[in-house]
Amino acid sequence: MPFLPVDDQLEIISKGTEEVIPLQDLRHKLEFSIKKNKPLVIKLGCDPSRPDLHIGHSVVLQKLRDFQDLGHQAILVIGDFTAMIGDPSERNKTRPQLTLEEAKSNAESYIEQSKVILDVKTLKVLFNSTWLNKMNFSDVIKMSSKYTVARMIERDDFTKRFESKIPISMHEFLYPLAQAMDSVEIRSDVELGGTDQKFNLLVGRDLQREYDQEPQSIITLPLLEGTDGIEKMSKSYDNYIALDDSPEDMYGKLMSIKDSMICKYYKLAVFADKEKVLSVENQLKDTSINPRDIKRDLAKDLVARYYDKDIALKAEQAFDQIFVKKSIPDDISVFILEEDSTILEILMSESLIESKAEGKRLIGQNAIKIDGEVCSDPGHIFSKGSGDLIVKVGKRRFLKISG
Amino acid sequence: MPFLPVDDQLEIISKGTEEVIPLQDLRHKLEFSIKKNKPLVIKLGCDPSRPDLHIGHSVVLQKLRDFQDLGHQAILVIGDFTAMIGDPSERNKTRPQLTLEEAKSNAESYIEQSKVILDVKTLKVLFNSTWLNKMNFSDVIKMSSKYTVARMIERDDFTKRFESKIPISMHEFLYPLAQAMDSVEIRSDVELGGTDQKFNLLVGRDLQREYDQEPQSIITLPLLEGTDGIEKMSKSYDNYIALDDSPEDMYGKLMSIKDSMICKYYKLAVFADKEKVLSVENQLKDTSINPRDIKRDLAKDLVARYYDKDIALKAEQAFDQIFVKKSIPDDISVFILEEDSTILEILMSESLIESKAEGKRLIGQNAIKIDGEVCSDPGHIFSKGSGDLIVKVGKRRFLKISG
């Protein structure tokens, strides 16, 4: 497959990114790749100790897929070396120590989940223990000599901890170098990562230079906040939409995001084009449109992306069903049906209406619903054996009739 | 050999030290050693990239010897591991990279030179490459996890460099841990070092604790300034007295120290006892005594320590001889003797005297010397074939007569 012209490639590559450093270098690399008809090596590192992929991961994975579609060589570097060591200081509970088996199995699961985004046929998967396990103390000293303490402390989280006197174990300084060695080992041309990985990606760049390689370009992608709209999406915050969530869960979780997150999710979860995002922004400004309806469209788009449109529609219907049930308070009164009774008799006896006249008026206004369905018959009779039914009067009065 | 009682041992051990940390622990160790009739393991690390031993080294070596004399096990740990790596950042020119052969040969030379102080028959010599070469990246991470960045930066020279923004390469943080692993490996009970090594010795203590060992006690010894009285004694400052210097060099170099250093050299170079040091202090206060004479005694004591008293006396005589020659400026005029001539003729022709009468007067005042000997004969004749002779007229006029 011939490569697209540089400008066309750059347009696709740059879309949705936070930073491309340095852009000029990437242009040269692409030119060289076309000239030599040689695909670029695109690195994405992954942490097998957190193998649950969610749509937050889809941002970088989709960018890797973009490179695949442009004919470049995507390499997934499984960080099993550090995952198997874990955090020997036991300060960091989010970094458990994995066995070789767990690391392998998590990596397989990671690849399996990423199939919905990546082209796994051309994907190259490498385990960094392959080369990092071979390094001895002397190699580590040589590697460490290429980097200064001051630059390491510049990493945002290290700076904060250092200044607040929160201990940083010395091995934590070795991890950024270890993953940077991955770039040296695979001679990556480009590395992808979330904005929170920028420092590490730059260390890779520096280390390649020290090992006499052309330094990789780095591309950072924005982080997607979780459904809470506050924290980065993560399983540990329980604010995530998994790539392998059921259509119903995907739809329902998306509906729980804040209105202020709608545009960001349009961009980073369903990768809408500029025009679509602009139109959504306008809709959100239009007070006659309920943001909930825009979110419903977004939720359908998301499910359609990972499944298809029909499944998305069914997920919506299922959601509506559940949503009705969900909109009922937990602590409503229960009326135990002893004998067949009309709706107005029951509502009167439970004081949900003050008179049968009020009940009739409300029914006339379609303001009384049974299990979400409008009740239009003032003589509607509840019979024994009909199970639990929820009666809603107006907006806030509920009664469960247990028949 | 039964061990001496704890208090007697402690008196010998503490003598001349800067710090014993913690003293109480050392007492317990000695008690335990007596109880179990088991010698303590005393560690001294040495850097084979600087194998030229001088009397600055004798301070720690003598302390190690004290432990040997008390029946304990002295271990010399040759730091060949780091010496063979050198400084990969090439920032530090004082740490050259040694080959395996050089490291071995330097170590042998170190031991050979230290024979004048240590009891090499019972000395155990270990090369730290034996265990450090076996460590892989994963071991290094585990080791590094035991220590924090903040504590490492606390090391005096690191603090200064960090604050002055002078780069510290990350591998420099690994060296203190590497030598601390030596303490873990040999399970040292006590480690000796100069005061400039205090930080490293404490890291050894910390690391042993982290590896579930009883932490070593550390003993720091004062540093001996070189003959310039300013810098630490070191070959690179050319202010050193080597352990294998000739008696003449030893004597001569010692004579070049400043008067203010006399007491310190009495303590740290010849290990004089308290009474002697006190008496020297009093002599120095006594203005009727020329400090040069005290220094001559010290110089003789030093040579006698490494050779014997007779050799010390001969060194003094040789020094006196040389001293006279040394007091002649380098750039004096030379008179080439063509025919036998009297001293006054020559001095006249070279304008060292204005008249023969002045010459006679000076001879009468013993103010003319030939090769340091007073000339009392105004008719003294220089003959061809008598070689070079130095004539000194008064205090500042010199002439070399080349016969």
Coordinates of N, CA and C in Angstrom, one line a residue, chain A residues 70-235:
Chain A
L70 N -2.8 4.1 8.3 CA -1.9 4.9 7.4 C -0.8 4.0 6.9
G71 N -0.7 2.7 7.4 CA 0.3 1.8 6.9 C 1.5 1.7 7.8
H72 N 1.5 2.3 9.0 CA 2.6 2.2 9.8 C 2.6 1.0 10.8
Q73 N 3.7 0.7 11.4 CA 3.8 -0.5 12.2 C 3.6 -0.2 13.7
A74 N 2.4 -0.6 14.2 CA 2.1 -0.4 15.6 C 2.7 -1.4 16.5
I75 N 3.4 -1.0 17.6 CA 3.9 -2.0 18.5 C 3.3 -1.7 19.9
L76 N 2.7 -2.7 20.4 CA 2.2 -2.6 21.8 C 3.3 -3.2 22.7
V77 N 3.9 -2.4 23.6 CA 4.9 -2.9 24.5 C 4.3 -3.2 25.8
I78 N 4.2 -4.4 26.2 CA 3.6 -4.8 27.4 C 4.7 -4.6 28.6
G79 N 4.3 -3.8 29.5 CA 5.3 -3.5 30.6 C 5.3 -4.5 31.7
D80 N 5.6 -5.8 31.3 CA 5.5 -6.9 32.2 C 6.7 -6.8 33.2
F81 N 7.8 -6.2 32.8 CA 9.0 -6.2 33.6 C 8.7 -5.6 35.0
T82 N 8.2 -4.3 34.9 CA 7.9 -3.6 36.1 C 6.7 -4.2 36.8
A83 N 5.7 -4.7 36.1 CA 4.5 -5.3 36.7 C 4.9 -6.5 37.5
M84 N 5.9 -7.2 37.1 CA 6.3 -8.4 37.9 C 7.0 -8.0 39.1
I85 N 7.7 -6.8 39.1 CA 8.4 -6.4 40.3 C 7.4 -5.7 41.2
G86 N 6.4 -5.1 40.7 CA 5.4 -4.4 41.5 C 6.1 -3.2 42.1
D87 N 5.6 -2.8 43.3 CA 6.3 -1.8 44.0 C 6.9 -2.3 45.3
P88 N 8.3 -2.6 45.2 CA 8.9 -3.3 46.4 C 8.8 -2.5 47.6
S89 N 8.5 -1.2 47.5 CA 8.5 -0.4 48.8 C 7.1 -0.5 49.4
E90 N 6.2 -1.1 48.6 CA 4.8 -1.3 49.1 C 4.1 0.0 49.5
R91 N 4.6 1.1 49.0 CA 3.9 2.4 49.3 C 2.8 2.6 48.3
N92 N 2.9 2.0 47.1 CA 2.0 2.3 46.1 C 1.0 1.1 45.9
K93 N -0.2 1.2 46.4 CA -1.0 0.0 46.4 C -1.7 -0.2 45.0
T94 N -1.6 0.8 44.1 CA -2.2 0.6 42.8 C -1.2 -0.2 41.9
R95 N -0.1 -0.5 42.4 CA 0.9 -1.3 41.5 C 1.1 -2.7 42.2
P96 N 0.2 -3.6 42.0 CA 0.4 -4.9 42.6 C 1.5 -5.7 41.9
Q97 N 2.0 -6.7 42.6 CA 3.1 -7.5 41.9 C 2.5 -8.6 41.2
L98 N 2.7 -8.8 39.9 CA 2.1 -9.9 39.1 C 3.1 -11.0 39.0
T99 N 2.6 -12.2 38.9 CA 3.4 -13.4 38.5 C 3.5 -13.3 37.0
L100 N 4.5 -14.2 36.5 CA 4.7 -14.3 35.1 C 3.4 -14.7 34.4
E101 N 2.7 -15.6 35.0 CA 1.4 -16.1 34.5 C 0.4 -15.0 34.4
E102 N 0.2 -14.2 35.5 CA -0.7 -13.1 35.5 C -0.4 -12.1 34.5
A103 N 0.9 -11.7 34.4 CA 1.3 -10.7 33.4 C 0.9 -11.2 32.0
K104 N 1.2 -12.4 31.7 CA 0.8 -13.0 30.4 C -0.6 -12.9 30.2
S105 N -1.4 -13.4 31.2 CA -2.8 -13.5 31.0 C -3.5 -12.1 30.9
N106 N -3.0 -11.2 31.7 CA -3.5 -9.8 31.6 C -3.2 -9.2 30.2
A107 N -2.0 -9.5 29.7 CA -1.6 -9.0 28.4 C -2.5 -9.5 27.3
E108 N -2.8 -10.8 27.4 CA -3.7 -11.4 26.5 C -5.1 -10.8 26.5
S109 N -5.6 -10.5 27.8 CA -6.9 -9.9 28.0 C -6.8 -8.5 27.4
Y110 N -5.7 -7.8 27.6 CA -5.6 -6.4 27.1 C -5.8 -6.4 25.5
I111 N -5.0 -7.4 24.9 CA -5.1 -7.5 23.4 C -6.5 -7.8 23.0
E112 N -7.1 -8.8 23.7 CA -8.4 -9.2 23.3 C -9.4 -8.0 23.4
Q113 N -9.3 -7.2 24.4 CA -10.2 -6.1 24.5 C -9.9 -5.0 23.5
S114 N -8.7 -4.9 23.2 CA -8.3 -3.8 22.2 C -8.6 -4.1 20.8
K115 N -9.0 -5.4 20.6 CA -9.4 -5.8 19.2 C -10.5 -5.0 18.6
V116 N -11.4 -4.4 19.5 CA -12.5 -3.6 18.9 C -12.0 -2.3 18.3
I117 N -10.8 -2.0 18.6 CA -10.2 -0.7 18.1 C -9.0 -1.0 17.1
L118 N -8.1 -1.8 17.6 CA -6.9 -2.1 16.8 C -7.1 -3.2 15.7
D119 N -6.2 -3.1 14.8 CA -6.1 -4.1 13.8 C -5.0 -5.1 14.3
V120 N -5.5 -6.1 15.0 CA -4.6 -7.0 15.7 C -3.8 -7.9 14.7
K121 N -4.2 -8.0 13.5 CA -3.5 -8.8 12.5 C -2.1 -8.2 12.3
T122 N -2.0 -6.9 12.2 CA -0.7 -6.3 11.9 C 0.0 -5.8 13.2
L123 N -0.7 -5.9 14.3 CA -0.1 -5.4 15.6 C 1.0 -6.3 16.0
K124 N 2.1 -5.6 16.4 CA 3.2 -6.4 17.0 C 3.2 -6.2 18.5
V125 N 3.2 -7.3 19.2 CA 3.2 -7.2 20.7 C 4.5 -7.7 21.3
L126 N 5.1 -6.9 22.1 CA 6.4 -7.2 22.7 C 6.3 -7.1 24.2
F127 N 7.0 -7.9 24.9 CA 7.1 -7.8 26.4 C 8.4 -7.2 26.8
N128 N 8.4 -6.2 27.6 CA 9.6 -5.5 27.8 C 10.6 -6.3 28.8
S129 N 10.0 -7.3 29.4 CA 10.9 -8.1 30.3 C 12.0 -8.8 29.4
T130 N 11.6 -9.0 28.1 CA 12.6 -9.6 27.2 C 13.9 -9.0 27.2
W131 N 13.9 -7.6 27.2 CA 15.3 -7.0 27.2 C 15.6 -6.4 28.6
L132 N 14.6 -6.0 29.4 CA 15.0 -5.4 30.7 C 15.5 -6.5 31.7
N133 N 15.0 -7.7 31.6 CA 15.5 -8.8 32.4 C 17.0 -9.1 32.2
K134 N 17.4 -8.7 31.0 CA 18.8 -9.0 30.6 C 19.8 -8.0 31.2
M135 N 19.3 -6.9 31.6 CA 20.2 -5.8 32.1 C 20.7 -6.2 33.4
N136 N 22.1 -6.0 33.6 CA 22.7 -6.2 34.9 C 22.9 -4.8 35.6
F137 N 23.5 -4.8 36.8 CA 23.7 -3.6 37.5 C 24.5 -2.6 36.7
S138 N 25.5 -3.1 36.1 CA 26.4 -2.3 35.3 C 25.6 -1.6 34.2
D139 N 24.8 -2.3 33.5 CA 23.9 -1.7 32.4 C 23.0 -0.6 33.0
V140 N 22.5 -0.9 34.2 CA 21.6 0.0 34.8 C 22.4 1.3 35.2
I141 N 23.6 1.2 35.6 CA 24.4 2.3 36.0 C 24.7 3.1 34.7
K142 N 25.0 2.4 33.6 CA 25.3 3.2 32.4 C 24.0 3.9 31.9
M143 N 22.9 3.2 32.0 CA 21.6 3.9 31.6 C 21.3 5.1 32.5
S144 N 21.5 4.9 33.8 CA 21.2 6.0 34.7 C 22.2 7.2 34.5
S145 N 23.3 6.9 34.0 CA 24.3 8.0 33.9 C 23.9 9.0 32.8
K146 N 22.9 8.6 32.0 CA 22.4 9.4 30.9 C 21.4 10.4 31.3
Y147 N 21.0 10.4 32.6 CA 19.9 11.2 33.0 C 20.2 11.9 34.3
T148 N 19.8 13.1 34.5 CA 20.1 13.7 35.8 C 19.0 13.7 36.8
V149 N 19.4 13.8 38.1 CA 18.4 13.8 39.2 C 17.5 15.0 39.0
A150 N 18.0 16.1 38.7 CA 17.2 17.4 38.6 C 16.1 17.2 37.6
R151 N 16.5 16.6 36.4 CA 15.4 16.5 35.4 C 14.4 15.5 35.8
M152 N 14.8 14.5 36.5 CA 13.8 13.5 37.0 C 12.8 14.1 38.0
I153 N 13.4 15.0 38.9 CA 12.5 15.6 39.9 C 11.6 16.6 39.2
E154 N 11.9 17.1 38.0 CA 11.0 18.0 37.3 C 9.7 17.4 36.9
R155 N 9.6 16.0 36.9 CA 8.3 15.4 36.6 C 7.3 15.9 37.6
D156 N 6.2 16.3 37.1 CA 5.2 17.0 37.9 C 4.9 16.4 39.3
D157 N 4.6 15.1 39.3 CA 4.2 14.4 40.5 C 5.4 14.3 41.5
F158 N 6.6 14.1 40.9 CA 7.8 14.1 41.7 C 8.1 15.4 42.4
T159 N 8.0 16.5 41.6 CA 8.2 17.8 42.1 C 7.3 18.1 43.3
K160 N 6.0 17.8 43.1 CA 5.0 18.0 44.2 C 5.4 17.2 45.5
R161 N 5.7 15.9 45.2 CA 6.0 15.1 46.4 C 7.3 15.5 47.1
F162 N 8.3 15.9 46.2 CA 9.6 16.4 46.8 C 9.4 17.6 47.6
E163 N 8.6 18.5 47.1 CA 8.4 19.8 47.8 C 7.6 19.6 49.1
S164 N 6.6 18.7 49.0 CA 5.8 18.4 50.2 C 6.4 17.4 51.1
K165 N 7.6 17.0 50.8 CA 8.4 16.1 51.6 C 7.7 14.7 51.7
I166 N 6.9 14.3 50.7 CA 6.4 13.0 50.6 C 7.4 12.1 50.0
P167 N 7.8 11.0 50.7 CA 9.0 10.2 50.2 C 8.8 9.7 48.8
I168 N 9.9 9.8 48.0 CA 10.0 9.2 46.7 C 11.1 8.1 46.9
S169 N 10.7 6.9 46.7 CA 11.7 5.8 46.7 C 12.6 5.9 45.5
M170 N 13.9 5.6 45.7 CA 14.8 5.7 44.5 C 14.4 4.9 43.3
H171 N 13.8 3.7 43.6 CA 13.4 2.9 42.4 C 12.4 3.6 41.5
E172 N 11.6 4.5 42.1 CA 10.6 5.2 41.3 C 11.3 6.0 40.2
F173 N 12.5 6.4 40.4 CA 13.3 7.1 39.4 C 13.8 6.2 38.3
L174 N 13.8 4.9 38.6 CA 14.3 4.0 37.6 C 13.2 3.6 36.6
Y175 N 11.9 3.6 37.0 CA 10.8 3.2 36.1 C 10.7 4.1 34.9
P176 N 10.8 5.4 35.0 CA 10.8 6.2 33.7 C 11.9 5.8 32.8
L177 N 13.1 5.5 33.3 CA 14.2 5.1 32.5 C 13.9 3.7 31.9
A178 N 13.3 2.8 32.7 CA 13.1 1.5 32.2 C 12.2 1.5 30.9
Q179 N 11.1 2.3 31.1 CA 10.2 2.4 29.9 C 10.8 3.1 28.8
A180 N 11.7 4.0 29.1 CA 12.4 4.7 28.0 C 13.4 3.8 27.3
M181 N 13.9 2.8 28.0 CA 14.8 1.8 27.3 C 14.0 1.0 26.3
D182 N 12.6 0.9 26.5 CA 11.8 0.2 25.5 C 11.9 0.9 24.2
S183 N 11.9 2.3 24.2 CA 11.9 3.0 23.0 C 13.3 2.8 22.3
V184 N 14.3 2.7 23.1 CA 15.7 2.5 22.6 C 15.7 1.1 21.9
E185 N 15.1 0.1 22.7 CA 15.2 -1.3 22.2 C 14.4 -1.5 20.9
I186 N 13.2 -0.9 20.8 CA 12.4 -1.1 19.6 C 12.7 0.0 18.5
R187 N 13.6 0.9 18.9 CA 13.9 2.1 18.0 C 12.6 2.7 17.5
S188 N 11.8 3.1 18.4 CA 10.5 3.7 18.0 C 10.7 5.1 17.3
D189 N 9.9 5.3 16.4 CA 9.9 6.6 15.7 C 8.9 7.6 16.4
V190 N 7.8 7.0 16.8 CA 6.8 7.8 17.5 C 6.3 7.1 18.7
E191 N 6.0 7.8 19.8 CA 5.4 7.1 20.9 C 4.1 7.9 21.3
L192 N 3.1 7.1 21.6 CA 1.8 7.7 22.0 C 1.5 7.5 23.5
G193 N 0.8 8.5 24.0 CA 0.4 8.3 25.4 C -0.5 9.4 25.8
G194 N -1.1 9.2 27.0 CA -2.0 10.3 27.5 C -1.2 11.5 28.0
T195 N -1.8 12.6 28.2 CA -1.0 13.8 28.6 C -0.3 13.5 29.9
D196 N -0.8 12.6 30.7 CA -0.1 12.3 32.0 C 1.2 11.5 31.8
Q197 N 1.4 11.1 30.6 CA 2.6 10.3 30.2 C 3.7 11.1 29.6
K198 N 3.4 12.4 29.4 CA 4.3 13.3 28.6 C 5.7 13.2 29.1
F199 N 5.9 13.3 30.4 CA 7.3 13.2 30.9 C 8.0 11.9 30.5
N200 N 7.3 10.8 30.7 CA 7.9 9.5 30.4 C 8.3 9.4 28.9
L201 N 7.4 9.9 28.1 CA 7.6 9.9 26.7 C 8.8 10.7 26.3
L202 N 9.0 11.8 27.0 CA 10.2 12.7 26.7 C 11.5 12.0 27.2
V203 N 11.4 11.3 28.3 CA 12.6 10.5 28.8 C 13.0 9.5 27.7
G204 N 12.0 8.9 27.1 CA 12.3 8.0 26.0 C 13.1 8.7 24.9
R205 N 12.6 9.9 24.5 CA 13.3 10.7 23.5 C 14.7 11.0 23.9
D206 N 14.9 11.4 25.1 CA 16.2 11.8 25.6 C 17.2 10.6 25.6
L207 N 16.6 9.4 26.1 CA 17.5 8.2 26.2 C 17.9 7.7 24.8
Q208 N 16.9 7.8 23.8 CA 17.3 7.4 22.5 C 18.5 8.2 21.9
R209 N 18.4 9.5 22.2 CA 19.4 10.4 21.8 C 20.8 10.0 22.4
E210 N 20.7 9.7 23.7 CA 22.0 9.3 24.4 C 22.5 8.0 23.8
Y211 N 21.6 7.2 23.3 CA 22.1 5.9 22.7 C 22.2 6.0 21.2
D212 N 22.5 7.3 20.8 CA 22.8 7.6 19.4 C 21.7 7.1 18.4
Q213 N 20.5 7.3 18.9 CA 19.4 7.0 17.9 C 18.7 8.4 17.6
E214 N 18.0 8.4 16.5 CA 17.1 9.5 16.2 C 16.0 9.5 17.3
P215 N 15.8 10.6 18.0 CA 14.8 10.6 19.1 C 13.4 10.5 18.5
Q216 N 12.6 9.7 19.2 CA 11.2 9.5 18.8 C 10.4 10.9 18.9
S217 N 9.4 11.0 18.0 CA 8.5 12.1 18.2 C 7.5 11.6 19.2
I218 N 6.9 12.5 20.0 CA 5.9 12.0 20.9 C 4.5 12.7 20.7
I219 N 3.5 11.9 20.9 CA 2.2 12.5 20.6 C 1.4 12.2 21.9
T220 N 0.9 13.3 22.5 CA 0.1 13.1 23.7 C -1.4 13.3 23.3
L221 N -2.2 12.5 24.0 CA -3.7 12.6 23.7 C -4.4 13.0 25.0
P222 N -5.5 13.8 24.8 CA -6.2 14.3 26.1 C -6.7 13.1 26.9
L223 N -6.8 13.4 28.2 CA -7.4 12.3 29.1 C -8.9 12.5 29.1
L224 N -9.6 11.4 29.2 CA -11.0 11.5 29.3 C -11.4 11.4 30.8
E225 N -12.1 12.4 31.3 CA -12.6 12.2 32.7 C -13.6 11.1 32.7
G226 N -13.8 10.5 33.8 CA -14.7 9.4 34.0 C -16.2 10.0 34.0
T227 N -17.1 9.1 34.2 CA -18.5 9.5 34.2 C -18.9 10.5 35.3
D228 N -18.0 10.5 36.3 CA -18.2 11.5 37.4 C -17.8 12.9 36.9
G229 N -17.1 13.0 35.8 CA -16.7 14.3 35.3 C -15.6 15.0 36.1
I230 N -15.0 14.2 37.1 CA -14.0 14.8 37.9 C -12.6 14.1 37.7
E231 N -12.6 12.8 38.1 CA -11.4 12.1 38.0 C -11.1 11.5 36.6
K232 N -9.9 11.2 36.3 CA -9.5 10.5 35.1 C -10.3 9.2 35.1
M233 N -10.7 8.8 33.9 CA -11.5 7.5 33.9 C -10.6 6.4 34.4
S234 N -11.1 5.6 35.3 CA -10.3 4.5 35.8 C -11.2 3.5 36.6
K235 N -10.8 2.3 36.5 CA -11.6 1.2 37.2 C -11.6 1.5 38.7

